[in-house]
CSV table of C-alpha atoms in Angstrom, one decimal:
chain,number,residue,atom,x,y,z
A,1,MET,CA,99.6,90.7,104.3
A,2,PRO,CA,98.7,91.5,100.7
A,3,ALA,CA,95.1,91.5,99.6
A,4,ARG,CA,93.9,88.3,98.0
A,5,GLN,CA,93.3,88.7,94.3
A,6,ASP,CA,91.0,86.4,92.4
A,7,PRO,CA,92.2,85.3,89.0
A,8,PRO,CA,90.5,86.9,86.0
A,9,PRO,CA,87.5,84.9,84.6
A,10,ALA,CA,88.5,82.3,82.1
A,11,HIS,CA,87.4,82.8,78.5
A,12,ARG,CA,85.6,79.6,77.5
A,13,THR,CA,86.2,78.3,74.0
A,14,GLU,CA,85.2,74.7,74.6
A,15,HIS,CA,81.7,73.5,73.8
A,16,PRO,CA,79.6,72.1,76.7
A,17,GLN,CA,79.4,68.3,76.8
A,18,SER,CA,75.6,68.4,77.2
A,19,ALA,CA,73.3,71.4,77.3
A,20,ASP,CA,70.9,69.6,79.6
A,21,THR,CA,73.5,69.5,82.3
A,22,SER,CA,74.0,73.2,82.4
A,23,PRO,CA,71.6,75.4,84.3
A,24,ALA,CA,73.3,78.4,82.6
A,25,ILE,CA,71.9,77.5,79.2
A,26,SER,CA,68.4,77.1,80.7
A,27,ARG,CA,68.7,80.6,82.2
A,28,ALA,CA,69.8,82.0,78.8
A,29,PHE,CA,66.9,80.3,77.0
A,30,ALA,CA,64.5,81.5,79.7
A,31,LEU,CA,65.7,85.1,79.1
A,32,LEU,CA,65.3,84.8,75.3
A,33,SER,CA,62.0,82.9,75.6
A,34,ASN,CA,60.3,86.3,75.7
A,35,GLY,CA,61.2,87.8,72.4
A,36,TRP,CA,60.8,91.3,73.6
A,37,ASN,CA,63.9,91.0,75.9
A,38,GLY,CA,66.3,90.5,73.0
A,39,LEU,CA,64.6,93.3,71.0
A,40,ILE,CA,64.9,95.7,74.0
A,41,LEU,CA,68.5,94.9,74.5
A,42,MET,CA,69.2,95.4,70.8
A,43,ALA,CA,67.3,98.7,70.9
A,44,LEU,CA,69.4,99.9,73.8
A,45,ALA,CA,72.5,98.9,71.9
A,46,LYS,CA,71.8,102.1,69.9
A,47,GLY,CA,72.3,104.1,73.0
A,48,PRO,CA,70.5,105.1,76.2
A,49,ALA,CA,66.8,106.0,75.8
A,50,ASP,CA,63.7,106.7,77.7
A,51,SER,CA,60.7,104.4,77.3
A,52,ALA,CA,59.1,106.5,74.5
A,53,GLU,CA,62.4,106.3,72.5
A,54,ILE,CA,62.6,102.5,73.1
A,55,ARG,CA,59.0,102.1,71.9
A,56,GLU,CA,60.0,104.0,68.7
A,57,ARG,CA,62.9,101.6,68.2
A,58,ILE,CA,60.6,98.5,68.7
A,59,PRO,CA,57.4,98.7,66.7
A,60,GLY,CA,54.5,97.0,68.3
A,61,ILE,CA,55.6,96.9,71.9
A,62,SER,CA,53.0,98.3,74.3
A,63,SER,CA,53.9,100.7,77.1
A,64,ARG,CA,52.8,98.1,79.7
A,65,THR,CA,54.8,95.3,78.2
A,66,LEU,CA,57.9,97.5,77.9
A,67,ALA,CA,57.6,98.6,81.5
A,68,GLY,CA,57.4,95.1,82.7
A,69,ARG,CA,60.3,93.9,80.6
A,70,LEU,CA,62.5,96.8,81.7
A,71,ARG,CA,61.8,96.0,85.3
A,72,GLU,CA,62.9,92.4,84.7
A,73,LEU,CA,66.0,93.3,82.8
A,74,THR,CA,66.9,95.9,85.4
A,75,ALA,CA,66.4,93.3,88.2
A,76,ILE,CA,68.9,90.9,86.5
A,77,ASP,CA,71.4,93.7,85.9
A,78,LEU,CA,71.3,93.7,82.1
A,79,VAL,CA,69.8,97.2,82.0
A,80,THR,CA,70.4,100.2,84.2
A,81,GLN,CA,68.0,103.1,84.8
A,82,ASP,CA,68.8,106.7,85.5
A,83,VAL,CA,66.0,108.8,86.9
A,84,ARG,CA,66.5,112.5,86.0
A,85,PRO,CA,65.2,114.9,88.7
A,86,GLU,CA,63.7,117.3,86.2
A,87,PRO,CA,60.2,118.7,86.1
A,88,SER,CA,59.1,115.8,83.9
A,89,SER,CA,61.2,113.3,86.0
A,90,ARG,CA,62.3,111.2,83.0
A,91,THR,CA,63.9,107.8,83.4
A,92,ARG,CA,66.5,106.8,80.9
A,93,TYR,CA,67.6,103.2,80.4
A,94,ALA,CA,71.0,101.9,79.2
A,95,LEU,CA,72.7,98.6,78.9
A,96,SER,CA,74.8,97.6,81.9
A,97,PRO,CA,78.2,96.0,81.4
A,98,HIS,CA,76.4,92.6,81.6
A,99,GLY,CA,73.8,93.8,79.0
A,100,SER,CA,76.6,95.0,76.7
A,101,ALA,CA,78.3,91.6,77.0
A,102,PHE,CA,75.0,89.9,76.1
A,103,LEU,CA,75.1,91.7,72.7
A,104,ILE,CA,77.8,89.3,71.5
A,105,PRO,CA,75.6,86.2,71.6
A,106,LEU,CA,72.7,88.2,70.3
A,107,ALA,CA,74.7,89.4,67.3
A,108,VAL,CA,75.7,85.8,66.5
A,109,LEU,CA,72.1,84.7,66.9
A,110,PHE,CA,71.0,87.5,64.6
A,111,LEU,CA,73.5,86.5,61.9
A,112,TRP,CA,72.5,82.9,62.2
A,113,ALA,CA,68.8,83.8,61.8
A,114,GLU,CA,69.5,85.9,58.8
A,115,ASP,CA,71.3,83.0,57.1
A,116,HIS,CA,69.2,80.1,58.2
A,117,LEU,CA,65.6,81.1,59.0
A,118,PRO,CA,63.3,82.1,56.1
A,119,ALA,CA,61.8,85.5,56.5
A,120,SER,CA,58.3,84.0,56.3
A,121,THR,CA,58.7,81.9,59.4
A,122,PRO,CA,56.1,83.0,62.0
A,123,PRO,CA,57.1,83.4,65.6
A,124,ALA,CA,56.5,80.2,67.6
A,125,SER,CA,54.5,81.9,70.3
A,126,GLY,CA,52.9,84.8,68.5
A,127,ARG,CA,55.5,87.1,70.1
A,128,PRO,CA,57.4,89.7,68.3
A,129,ALA,CA,58.7,89.4,64.8
A,130,THR,CA,58.1,93.0,63.6
A,131,THR,CA,54.8,93.5,65.3
A,132,GLY,CA,53.3,92.3,68.5
A,133,PRO,CA,50.7,92.9,71.1
């Protein structure tokens, strides 16, 4: 008996009828509600990096905040970590395939923000714009 093959995932082009009926959009907004998450994913879009390199790419993020966000992003499989067994035992982070796929909506959001949000708009929660805690 041949192995069962699931059909490939459908590419969705239709708009949802109502955002409030979709738990998926709630999860996406929850992910982006912490501005550091999007900035970390965009920083890793430049290539794998250790935490010091990521901090260089994201001005204003603290080591503690970065460590917490990386744990969360790794737990939901947007980021992978590779621990190098060297004398310094460095951990390098990279986008997972899911994280790379998330760059598509992030890029669209970035373009929309460039076109529609004035540069002087302060962040709603005091979270990252170009600087942060």
